[in-house]
Every structure is written in structure tokens, then in C-alpha cells.
mmCIF file of C-alpha atoms and ligand atoms in Angstrom:
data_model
loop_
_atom_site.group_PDB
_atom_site.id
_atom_site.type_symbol
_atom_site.label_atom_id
_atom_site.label_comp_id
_atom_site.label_asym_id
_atom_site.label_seq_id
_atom_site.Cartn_x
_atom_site.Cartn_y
_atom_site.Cartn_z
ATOM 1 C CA UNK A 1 -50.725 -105.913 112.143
ATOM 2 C CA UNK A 2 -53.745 -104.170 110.785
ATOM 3 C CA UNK A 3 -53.233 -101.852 107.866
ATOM 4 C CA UNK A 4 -53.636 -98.460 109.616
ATOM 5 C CA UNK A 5 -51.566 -99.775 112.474
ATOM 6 C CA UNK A 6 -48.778 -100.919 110.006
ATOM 7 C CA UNK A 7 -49.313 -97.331 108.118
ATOM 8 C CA UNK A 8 -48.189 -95.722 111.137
ATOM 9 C CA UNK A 9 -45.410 -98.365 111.916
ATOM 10 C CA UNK A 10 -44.068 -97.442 108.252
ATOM 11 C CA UNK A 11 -44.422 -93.759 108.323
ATOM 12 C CA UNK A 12 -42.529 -93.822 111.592
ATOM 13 C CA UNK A 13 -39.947 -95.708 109.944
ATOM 14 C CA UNK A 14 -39.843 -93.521 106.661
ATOM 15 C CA UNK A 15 -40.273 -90.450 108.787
ATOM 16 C CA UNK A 16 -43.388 -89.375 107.134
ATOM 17 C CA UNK A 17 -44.428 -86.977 109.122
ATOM 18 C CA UNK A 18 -47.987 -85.988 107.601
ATOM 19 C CA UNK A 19 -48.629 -89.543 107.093
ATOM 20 C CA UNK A 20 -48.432 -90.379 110.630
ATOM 21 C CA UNK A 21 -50.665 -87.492 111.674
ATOM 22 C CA UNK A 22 -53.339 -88.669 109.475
ATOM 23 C CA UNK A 23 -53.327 -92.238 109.972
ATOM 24 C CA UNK A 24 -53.037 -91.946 113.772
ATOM 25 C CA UNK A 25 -56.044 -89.550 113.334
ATOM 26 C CA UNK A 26 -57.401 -92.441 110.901
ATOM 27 C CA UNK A 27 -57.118 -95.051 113.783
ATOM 28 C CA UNK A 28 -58.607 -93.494 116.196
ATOM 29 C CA UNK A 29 -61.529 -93.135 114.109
ATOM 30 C CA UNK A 30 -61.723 -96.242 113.570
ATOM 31 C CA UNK A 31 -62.123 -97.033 116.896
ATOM 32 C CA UNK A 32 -58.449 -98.497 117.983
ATOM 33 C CA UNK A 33 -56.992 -97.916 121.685
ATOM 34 C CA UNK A 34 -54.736 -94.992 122.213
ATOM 35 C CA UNK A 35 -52.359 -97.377 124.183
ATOM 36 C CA UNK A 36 -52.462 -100.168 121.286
ATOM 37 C CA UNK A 37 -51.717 -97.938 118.676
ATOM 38 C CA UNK A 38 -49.017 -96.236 120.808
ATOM 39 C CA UNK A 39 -47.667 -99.596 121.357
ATOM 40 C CA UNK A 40 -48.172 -101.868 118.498
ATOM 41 C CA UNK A 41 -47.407 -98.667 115.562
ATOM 42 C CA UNK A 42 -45.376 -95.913 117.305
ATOM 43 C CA UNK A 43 -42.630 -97.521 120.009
ATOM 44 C CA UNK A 44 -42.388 -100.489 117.622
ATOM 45 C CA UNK A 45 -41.412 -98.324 114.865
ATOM 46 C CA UNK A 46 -38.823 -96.587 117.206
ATOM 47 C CA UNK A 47 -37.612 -99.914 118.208
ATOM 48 C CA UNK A 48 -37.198 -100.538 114.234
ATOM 49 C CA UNK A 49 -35.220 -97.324 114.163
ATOM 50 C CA UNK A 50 -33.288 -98.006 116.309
ATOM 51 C CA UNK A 51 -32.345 -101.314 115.454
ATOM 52 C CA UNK A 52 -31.609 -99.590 111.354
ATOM 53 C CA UNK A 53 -29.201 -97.218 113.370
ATOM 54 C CA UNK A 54 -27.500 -100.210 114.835
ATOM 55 C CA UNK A 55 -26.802 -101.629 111.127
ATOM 56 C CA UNK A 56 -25.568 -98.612 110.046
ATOM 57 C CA UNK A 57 -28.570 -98.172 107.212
ATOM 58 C CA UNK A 58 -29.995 -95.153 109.044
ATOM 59 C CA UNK A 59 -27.657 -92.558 110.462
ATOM 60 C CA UNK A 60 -28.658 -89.540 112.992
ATOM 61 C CA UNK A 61 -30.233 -86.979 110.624
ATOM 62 C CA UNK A 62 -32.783 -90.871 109.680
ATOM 63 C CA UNK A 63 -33.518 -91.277 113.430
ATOM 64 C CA UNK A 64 -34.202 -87.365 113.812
ATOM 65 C CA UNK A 65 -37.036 -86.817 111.534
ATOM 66 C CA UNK A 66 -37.988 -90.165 112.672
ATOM 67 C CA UNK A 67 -38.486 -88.854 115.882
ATOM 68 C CA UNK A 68 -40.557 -86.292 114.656
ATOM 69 C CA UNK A 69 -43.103 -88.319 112.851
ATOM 70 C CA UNK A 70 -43.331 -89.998 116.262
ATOM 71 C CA UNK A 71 -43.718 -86.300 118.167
ATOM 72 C CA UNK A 72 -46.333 -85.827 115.767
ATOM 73 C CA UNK A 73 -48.401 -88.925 116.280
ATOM 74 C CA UNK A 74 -48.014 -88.249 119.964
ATOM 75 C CA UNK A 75 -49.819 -84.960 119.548
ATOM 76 C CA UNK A 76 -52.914 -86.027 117.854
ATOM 77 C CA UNK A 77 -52.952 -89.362 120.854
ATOM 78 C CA UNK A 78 -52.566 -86.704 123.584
ATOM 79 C CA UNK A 79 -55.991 -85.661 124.059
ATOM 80 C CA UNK A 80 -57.040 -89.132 124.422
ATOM 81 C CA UNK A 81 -54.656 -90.219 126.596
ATOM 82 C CA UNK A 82 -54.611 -87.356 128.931
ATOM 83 C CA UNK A 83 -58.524 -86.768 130.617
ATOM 84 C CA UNK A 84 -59.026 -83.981 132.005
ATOM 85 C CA UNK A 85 -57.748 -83.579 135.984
ATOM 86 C CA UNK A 86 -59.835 -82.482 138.739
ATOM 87 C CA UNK A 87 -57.676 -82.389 141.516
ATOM 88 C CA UNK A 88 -53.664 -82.534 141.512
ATOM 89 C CA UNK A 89 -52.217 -85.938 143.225
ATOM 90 C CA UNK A 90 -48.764 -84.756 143.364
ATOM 91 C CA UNK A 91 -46.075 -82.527 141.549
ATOM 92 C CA UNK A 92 -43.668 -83.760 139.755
ATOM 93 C CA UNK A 93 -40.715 -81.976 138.234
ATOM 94 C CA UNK A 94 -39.409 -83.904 135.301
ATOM 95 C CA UNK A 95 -36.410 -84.049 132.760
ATOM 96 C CA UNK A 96 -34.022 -85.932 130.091
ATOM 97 C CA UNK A 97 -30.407 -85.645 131.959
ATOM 98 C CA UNK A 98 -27.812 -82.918 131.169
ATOM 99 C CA UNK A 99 -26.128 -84.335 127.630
ATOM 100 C CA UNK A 100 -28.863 -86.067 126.354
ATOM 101 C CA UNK A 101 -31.574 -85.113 123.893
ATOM 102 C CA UNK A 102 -33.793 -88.244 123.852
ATOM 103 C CA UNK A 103 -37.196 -86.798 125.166
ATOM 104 C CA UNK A 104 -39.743 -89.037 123.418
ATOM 105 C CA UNK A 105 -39.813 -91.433 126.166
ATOM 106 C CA UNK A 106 -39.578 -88.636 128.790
ATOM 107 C CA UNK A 107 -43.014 -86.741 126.799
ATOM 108 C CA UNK A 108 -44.687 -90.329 126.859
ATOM 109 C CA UNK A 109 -43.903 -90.532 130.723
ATOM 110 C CA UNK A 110 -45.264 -86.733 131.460
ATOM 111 C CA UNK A 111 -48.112 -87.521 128.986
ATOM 112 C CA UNK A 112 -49.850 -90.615 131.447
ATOM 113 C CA UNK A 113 -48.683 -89.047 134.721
ATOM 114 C CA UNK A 114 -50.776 -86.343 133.683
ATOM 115 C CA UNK A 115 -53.562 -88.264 132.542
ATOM 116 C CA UNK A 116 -52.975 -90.183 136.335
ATOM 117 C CA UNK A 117 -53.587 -86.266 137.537
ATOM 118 C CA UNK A 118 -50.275 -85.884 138.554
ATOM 119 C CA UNK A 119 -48.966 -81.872 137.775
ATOM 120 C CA UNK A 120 -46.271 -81.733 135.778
ATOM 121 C CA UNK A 121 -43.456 -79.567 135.877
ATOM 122 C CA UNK A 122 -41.674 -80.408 132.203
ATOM 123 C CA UNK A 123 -37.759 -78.905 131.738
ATOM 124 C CA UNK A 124 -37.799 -80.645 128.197
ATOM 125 C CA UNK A 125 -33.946 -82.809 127.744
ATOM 126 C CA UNK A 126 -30.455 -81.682 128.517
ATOM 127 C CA UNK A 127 -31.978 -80.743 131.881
ATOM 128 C CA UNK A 128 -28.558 -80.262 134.587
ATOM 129 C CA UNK A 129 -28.915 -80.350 138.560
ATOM 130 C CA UNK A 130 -29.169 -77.209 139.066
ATOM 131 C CA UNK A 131 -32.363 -76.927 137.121
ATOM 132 C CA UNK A 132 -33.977 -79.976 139.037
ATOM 133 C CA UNK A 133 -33.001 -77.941 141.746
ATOM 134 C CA UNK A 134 -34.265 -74.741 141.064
ATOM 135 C CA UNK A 135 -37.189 -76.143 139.902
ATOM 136 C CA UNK A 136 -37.954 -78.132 143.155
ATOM 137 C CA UNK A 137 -37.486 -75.099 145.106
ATOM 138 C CA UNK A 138 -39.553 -72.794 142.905
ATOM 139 C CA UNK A 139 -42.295 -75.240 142.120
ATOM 140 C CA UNK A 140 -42.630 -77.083 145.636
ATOM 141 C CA UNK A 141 -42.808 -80.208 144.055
ATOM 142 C CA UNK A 142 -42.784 -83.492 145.669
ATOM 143 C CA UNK A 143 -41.288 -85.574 142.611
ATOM 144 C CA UNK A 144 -38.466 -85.880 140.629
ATOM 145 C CA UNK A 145 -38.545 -87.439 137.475
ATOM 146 C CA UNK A 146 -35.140 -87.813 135.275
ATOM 147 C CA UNK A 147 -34.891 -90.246 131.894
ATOM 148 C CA UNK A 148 -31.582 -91.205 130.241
ATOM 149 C CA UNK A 149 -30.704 -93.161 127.092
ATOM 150 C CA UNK A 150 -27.797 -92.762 127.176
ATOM 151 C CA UNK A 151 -24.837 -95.199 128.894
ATOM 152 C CA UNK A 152 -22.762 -92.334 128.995
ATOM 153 C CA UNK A 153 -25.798 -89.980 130.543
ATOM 154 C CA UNK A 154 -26.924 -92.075 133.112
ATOM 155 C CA UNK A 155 -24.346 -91.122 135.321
ATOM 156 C CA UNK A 156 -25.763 -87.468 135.342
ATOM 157 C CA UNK A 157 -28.744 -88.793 137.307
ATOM 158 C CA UNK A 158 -26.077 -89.564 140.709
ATOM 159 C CA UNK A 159 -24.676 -86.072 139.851
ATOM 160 C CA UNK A 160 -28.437 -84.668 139.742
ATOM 161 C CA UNK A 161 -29.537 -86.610 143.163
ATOM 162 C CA UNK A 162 -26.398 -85.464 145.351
ATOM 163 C CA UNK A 163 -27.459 -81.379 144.220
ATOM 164 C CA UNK A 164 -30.719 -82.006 145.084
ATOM 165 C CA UNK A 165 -28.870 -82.978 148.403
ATOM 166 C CA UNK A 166 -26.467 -80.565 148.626
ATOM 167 C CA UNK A 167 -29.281 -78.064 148.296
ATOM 168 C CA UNK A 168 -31.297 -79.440 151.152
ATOM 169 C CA UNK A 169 -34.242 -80.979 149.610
ATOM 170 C CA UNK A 170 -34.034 -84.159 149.285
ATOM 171 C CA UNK A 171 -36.563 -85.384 151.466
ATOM 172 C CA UNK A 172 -38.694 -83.273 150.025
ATOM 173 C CA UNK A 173 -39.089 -85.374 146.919
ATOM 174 C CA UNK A 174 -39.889 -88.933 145.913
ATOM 175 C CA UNK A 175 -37.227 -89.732 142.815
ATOM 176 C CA UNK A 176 -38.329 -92.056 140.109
ATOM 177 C CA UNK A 177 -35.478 -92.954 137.358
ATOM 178 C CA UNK A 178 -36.295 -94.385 133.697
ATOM 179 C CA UNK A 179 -34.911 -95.129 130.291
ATOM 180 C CA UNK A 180 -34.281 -98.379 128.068
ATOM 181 C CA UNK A 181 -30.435 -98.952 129.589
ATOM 182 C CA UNK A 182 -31.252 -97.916 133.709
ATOM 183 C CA UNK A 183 -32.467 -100.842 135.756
ATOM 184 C CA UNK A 184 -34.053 -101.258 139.628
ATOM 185 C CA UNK A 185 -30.381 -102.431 140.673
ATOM 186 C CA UNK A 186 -28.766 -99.345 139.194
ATOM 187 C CA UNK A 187 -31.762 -97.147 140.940
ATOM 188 C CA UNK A 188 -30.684 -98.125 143.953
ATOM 189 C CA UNK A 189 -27.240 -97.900 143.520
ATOM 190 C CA UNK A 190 -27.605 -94.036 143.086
ATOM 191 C CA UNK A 191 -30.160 -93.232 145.483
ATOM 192 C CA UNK A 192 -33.215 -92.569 143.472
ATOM 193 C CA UNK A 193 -36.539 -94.001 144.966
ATOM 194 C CA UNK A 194 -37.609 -96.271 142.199
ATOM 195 C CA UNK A 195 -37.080 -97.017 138.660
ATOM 196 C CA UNK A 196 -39.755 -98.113 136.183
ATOM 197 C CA UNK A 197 -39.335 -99.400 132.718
ATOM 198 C CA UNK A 198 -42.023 -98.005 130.724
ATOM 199 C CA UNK A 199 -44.701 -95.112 131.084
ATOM 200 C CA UNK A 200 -47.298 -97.131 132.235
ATOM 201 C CA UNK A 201 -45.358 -98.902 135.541
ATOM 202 C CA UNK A 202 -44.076 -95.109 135.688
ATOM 203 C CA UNK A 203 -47.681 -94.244 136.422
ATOM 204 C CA UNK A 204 -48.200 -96.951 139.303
ATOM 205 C CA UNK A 205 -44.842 -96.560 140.353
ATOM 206 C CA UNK A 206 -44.877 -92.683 141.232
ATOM 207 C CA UNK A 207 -48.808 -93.494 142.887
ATOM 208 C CA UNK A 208 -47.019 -95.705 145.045
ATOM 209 C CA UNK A 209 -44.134 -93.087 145.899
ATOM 210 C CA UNK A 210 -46.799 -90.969 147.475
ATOM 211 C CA UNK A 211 -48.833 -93.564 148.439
ATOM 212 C CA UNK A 212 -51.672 -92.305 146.522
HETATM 213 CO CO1 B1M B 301 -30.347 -91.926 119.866
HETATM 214 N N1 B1M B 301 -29.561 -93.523 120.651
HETATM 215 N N2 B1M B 301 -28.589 -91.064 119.832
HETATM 216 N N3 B1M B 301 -31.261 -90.470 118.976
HETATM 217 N N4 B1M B 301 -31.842 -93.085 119.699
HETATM 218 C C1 B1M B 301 -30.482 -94.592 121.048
HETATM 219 C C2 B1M B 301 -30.940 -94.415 122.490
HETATM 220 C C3 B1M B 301 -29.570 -95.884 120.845
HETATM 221 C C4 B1M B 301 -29.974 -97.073 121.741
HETATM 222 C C5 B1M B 301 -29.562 -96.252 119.332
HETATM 223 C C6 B1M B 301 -28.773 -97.497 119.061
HETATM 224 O O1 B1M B 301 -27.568 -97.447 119.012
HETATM 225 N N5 B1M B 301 -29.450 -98.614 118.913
HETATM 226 C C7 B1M B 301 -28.134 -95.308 121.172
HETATM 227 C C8 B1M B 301 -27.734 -95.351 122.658
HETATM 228 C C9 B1M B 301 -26.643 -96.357 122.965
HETATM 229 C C10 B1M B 301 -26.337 -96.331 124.431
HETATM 230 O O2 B1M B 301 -25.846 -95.388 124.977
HETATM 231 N N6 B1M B 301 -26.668 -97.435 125.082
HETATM 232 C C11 B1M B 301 -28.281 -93.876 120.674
HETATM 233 C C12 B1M B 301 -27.194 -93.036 120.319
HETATM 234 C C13 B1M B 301 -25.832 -93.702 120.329
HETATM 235 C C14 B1M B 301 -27.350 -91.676 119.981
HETATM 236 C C15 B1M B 301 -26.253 -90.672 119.616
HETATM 237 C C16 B1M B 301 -25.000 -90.722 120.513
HETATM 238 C C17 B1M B 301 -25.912 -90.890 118.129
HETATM 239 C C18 B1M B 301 -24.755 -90.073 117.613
HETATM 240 O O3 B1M B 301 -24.767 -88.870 117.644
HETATM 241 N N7 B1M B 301 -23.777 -90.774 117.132
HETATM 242 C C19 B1M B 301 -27.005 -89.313 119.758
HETATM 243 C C20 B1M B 301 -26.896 -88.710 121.151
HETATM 244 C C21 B1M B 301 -27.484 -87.334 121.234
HETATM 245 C C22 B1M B 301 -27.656 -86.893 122.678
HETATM 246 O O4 B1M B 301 -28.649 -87.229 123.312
HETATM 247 N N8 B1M B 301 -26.687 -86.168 123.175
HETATM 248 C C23 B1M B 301 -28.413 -89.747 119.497
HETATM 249 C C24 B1M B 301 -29.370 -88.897 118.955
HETATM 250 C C25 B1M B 301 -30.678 -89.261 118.714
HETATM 251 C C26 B1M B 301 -31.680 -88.325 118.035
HETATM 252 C C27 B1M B 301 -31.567 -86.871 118.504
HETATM 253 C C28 B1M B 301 -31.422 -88.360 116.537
HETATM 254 C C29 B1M B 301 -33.048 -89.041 118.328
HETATM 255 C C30 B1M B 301 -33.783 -88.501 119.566
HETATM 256 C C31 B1M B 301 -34.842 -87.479 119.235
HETATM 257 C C32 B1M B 301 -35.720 -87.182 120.420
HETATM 258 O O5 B1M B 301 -35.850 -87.935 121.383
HETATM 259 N N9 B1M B 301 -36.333 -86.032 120.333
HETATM 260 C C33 B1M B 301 -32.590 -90.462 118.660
HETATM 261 C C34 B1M B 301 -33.461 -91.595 118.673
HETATM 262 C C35 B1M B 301 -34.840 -91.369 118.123
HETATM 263 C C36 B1M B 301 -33.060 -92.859 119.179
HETATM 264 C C37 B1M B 301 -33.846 -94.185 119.186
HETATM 265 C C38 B1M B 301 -33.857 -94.710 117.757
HETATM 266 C C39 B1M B 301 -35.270 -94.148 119.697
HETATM 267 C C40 B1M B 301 -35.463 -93.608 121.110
HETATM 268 C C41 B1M B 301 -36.944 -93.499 121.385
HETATM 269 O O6 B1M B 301 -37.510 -92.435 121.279
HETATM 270 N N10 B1M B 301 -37.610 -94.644 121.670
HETATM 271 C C42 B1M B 301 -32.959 -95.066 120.175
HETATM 272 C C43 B1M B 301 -32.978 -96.542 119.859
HETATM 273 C C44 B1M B 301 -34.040 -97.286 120.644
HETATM 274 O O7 B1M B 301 -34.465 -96.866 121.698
HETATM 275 N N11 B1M B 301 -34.405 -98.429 120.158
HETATM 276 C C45 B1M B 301 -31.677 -94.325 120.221
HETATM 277 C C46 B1M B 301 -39.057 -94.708 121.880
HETATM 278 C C47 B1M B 301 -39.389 -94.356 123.335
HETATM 279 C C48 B1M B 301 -40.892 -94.462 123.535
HETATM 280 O O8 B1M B 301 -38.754 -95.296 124.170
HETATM 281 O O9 B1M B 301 -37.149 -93.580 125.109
HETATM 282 O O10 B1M B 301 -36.904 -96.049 125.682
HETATM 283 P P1 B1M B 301 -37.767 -94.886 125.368
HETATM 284 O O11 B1M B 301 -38.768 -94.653 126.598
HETATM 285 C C49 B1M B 301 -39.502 -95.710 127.202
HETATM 286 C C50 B1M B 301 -38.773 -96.366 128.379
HETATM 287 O O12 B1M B 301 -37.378 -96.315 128.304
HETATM 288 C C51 B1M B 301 -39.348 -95.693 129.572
HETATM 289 O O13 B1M B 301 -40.682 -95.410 129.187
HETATM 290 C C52 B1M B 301 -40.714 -95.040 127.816
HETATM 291 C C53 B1M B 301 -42.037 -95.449 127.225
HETATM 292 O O14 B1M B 301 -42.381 -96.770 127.528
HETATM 293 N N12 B1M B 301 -38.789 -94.442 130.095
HETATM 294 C C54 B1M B 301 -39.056 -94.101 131.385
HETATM 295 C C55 B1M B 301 -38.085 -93.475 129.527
HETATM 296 N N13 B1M B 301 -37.852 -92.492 130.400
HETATM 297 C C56 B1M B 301 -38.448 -92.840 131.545
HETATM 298 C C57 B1M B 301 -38.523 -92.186 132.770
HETATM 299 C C58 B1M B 301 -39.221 -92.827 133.815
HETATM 300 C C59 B1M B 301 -39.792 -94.067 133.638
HETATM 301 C C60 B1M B 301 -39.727 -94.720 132.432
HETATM 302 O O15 B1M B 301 -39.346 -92.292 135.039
HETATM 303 C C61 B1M B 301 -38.886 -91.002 135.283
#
């Protein structure tokens, strides 16, 4: 790994928050790719914490500020990862599941539709039905995009799709699942339209959706 790229990785993984601002700043001036340093430093470094919360070395409060070295980072990459839209593609109303508070993956997925020119609609994490639903209603949109990382949250997705139903729209939106423990089989299995397993196939899976 090069040494601003492992700088990140480690300041993800000692939650120094600063640091990561400045040597994600520091990369980019030195010329790397938004998407490798996303990559390589940042989701690697979450996959680190993750696996140190698994051994029991790092406990929530670790994987919190964590998480806020990687918000951080993901601030200063925005800009360059999101160009500037000319025309909306589609809308897309989009949301963590009610119970769970895991919205990096969720901001990464909003961040490159929008750079796709999709319009995003963002209800943040802890999102229930009825706010998909109001928000579908008030905002027209023709998407629905829901994360979980949670075993025990994914089945708030099912509960989400049959309130869209119940309120009659439906078939007004495409519905694209994600998060590290879904997969296509248990897409389908609920009713959603599609599942994707990172941000990027999220991109080319909701510009298939509506065919764009
Ligand atoms: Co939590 N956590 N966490 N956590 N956390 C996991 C998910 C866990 C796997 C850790 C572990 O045990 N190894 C485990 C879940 C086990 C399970 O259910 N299978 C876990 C647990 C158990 C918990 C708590 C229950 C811990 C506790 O309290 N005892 C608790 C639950 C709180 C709650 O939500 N109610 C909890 C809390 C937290 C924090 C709040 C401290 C923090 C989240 C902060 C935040 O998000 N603002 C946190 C973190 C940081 C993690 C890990 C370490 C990192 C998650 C992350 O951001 N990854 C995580 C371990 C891990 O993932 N290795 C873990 C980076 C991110 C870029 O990847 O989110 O997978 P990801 O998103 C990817 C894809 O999944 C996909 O694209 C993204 C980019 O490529 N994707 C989509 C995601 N959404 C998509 C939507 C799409 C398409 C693709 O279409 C709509």
C-alpha cells in the first residue's frame, strides 16, 4: 500500500479523525483516484474494524469514532466523486432500515447515484415504512433505496415493501436493496426489484431499473 494510502487505512483504524481529513486531502493531491483511495484506505479500514470488533479488541464506542474518521474522509472525496448534474435521471428516496444506525454504506450509495445524476431524497438511518412512504408520496419519486447491516434489520425491508403496498404505490417505484449480509436470493424473496452489493453495481443497477 502506498504511504498516504496506508495513512488513511491507519487513521481509520485509530479513529484519527484530523488525520484522515488531511491525508485524504494529501492523496488527492497527489494525484490518486477518488475510487482507489475509497477502496484500497477507507472500506478496507472499516473491514479492519470490523474484523477488531469481532475479536473483541475494539468495542462500540472504537467502531463509532471510527466511523467518523471515515464520515470525514468521505467529505473531503465528495466533491470529486459527485460532478455536477445537468439533468435528473430519476428520484430516488433512500434510507438505513428502522433499528439500524449503519449509514456509511447507505452515504457511499447516495454519494455515486448522485454523481450518476440520479436526485436523491436522503432520510439518513433508522428510517421506518411510513417514512419511505411519506416520502414517496411527497417527493414523487420513482426509487426506493433501503440498506441494512444488520441480520436482525433486514427483515424491516419486507415490513417497509408491504407499506409501500398497503399505501398504493408500489408500482410507482423501482426498489433496490443493499448491505454486506442481504443477497439477490433474499431480494427476491421480499419483493424488492434488485439487490446490489456495493455502491458502484448500485449505480448500474438502479440505471437499469429505469432503463436509463
Ligand atoms: Co456495527 N455491526 N453494530 N456499528 N458495524 C457491523 C455491521 C458488524 C458486521 C460488526 C461485526 O460483528 N463484525 C455487526 C453486524 C452483525 C450482523 O448482524 N450480521 C455489527 C453489530 C453487531 C453492531 C451492534 C449491534 C453492536 C452492539 O451494539 N453490540 C450495533 C447496532 C446499532 C444499530 O444499528 N442499531 C452496531 C453499531 C455500530 C456503530 C454505530 C458503532 C457503527 C456505525 C456508524 C455509522 O454507520 N454511522 C458500526 C460500524 C462502523 C460497523 C462496521 C465496523 C463497519 C460498517 C461500515 O461502515 N462498513 C461493521 C463491520 C463491517 O462491515 N466489516 C459493523 C463500510 C461500508 C462502506 O460498507 O456498510 O457494508 P457497508 O456498505 C457497502 C455494501 O454493503 C453496499 O455498498 C456499500 C459500499 O460498497 N451497500 C449497499 C450498503 N447499503 C447498500 C444499499 C444498496 C446497495 C448497496 O442499495 C440500496
Amino acid at each position: 500500500m502506498e504511504p498516504v494510502i496506508k495513512e488513511i487505512y491507519d487513521s481509520i483504524v485509530e479513529a484519527d479523525q484530523k488525520m484522515t481529513s488531511t491525508k485524504v486531502q494529501e492523496a488527492l493531491d497527489q494525484g490518486f483516484d477518488p475510487g482507489y483511495i475509497l477502496n484500497t484506505g477507507m472500506v478496507a479500514a472499516m473491514t479492519e474494524v470490523g474484523r477488531l470488533f469481532e475479536e473483541g479488541e475494539y468495542f462500540v464506542p472504537e467502531m463509532l469514532v471510527s466511523a467518523r474518521a471515515m464520515q470525514a474522509g468521505l467529505s473531503i472525496l465528495k466533491p470529486k466523486m459527485v460532478e455536477a448534474n445537468i439533468q435528473s435521471i430519476g428520484k430516488v428516496v433512500a434510507g438505513t432500515v428502522k433499528g439500524d444506525m449503519h449509514d456509511i454504506g447507505k452515504n457511499l450509495v447516495c454519494m455515486m447515484l448522485e454523481g450518476a445524476a440520479f436526485e436523491i431524497i436522503d432520510l439518513g438511518s433508522d428510517v421506518s415504512p411510513d417514512k419511505f412512504v411519506d416520502a414517496v408520496k411527497s417527493h414523487q419519486a420513482n426509487m426506493v433505496a433501503m440498506s441494512a447491516l444488520l441480520t436482525t434489520t433486514m427483515p424491516n425491508m419486507k415490513v417497509t415493501i408491504d407499506a409501500l403496498k398497503e399505501a398504493g404505490v408500489r408500482d410507482q417505484v423501482k426498489i433496490m436493496v443493499g448491505g454486506a449480509p442481504l443477497s439477490t436470493q433474499y431480494a427476491e424473496e421480499i419483493g424488492a426489484d434488485g439487490y446490489a452489493q456495493d455502491a458502484s453495481r448500485a449505480v448500474a443497477l438502479a440505471k437499469s431499473l429505469i432503463g436509463a
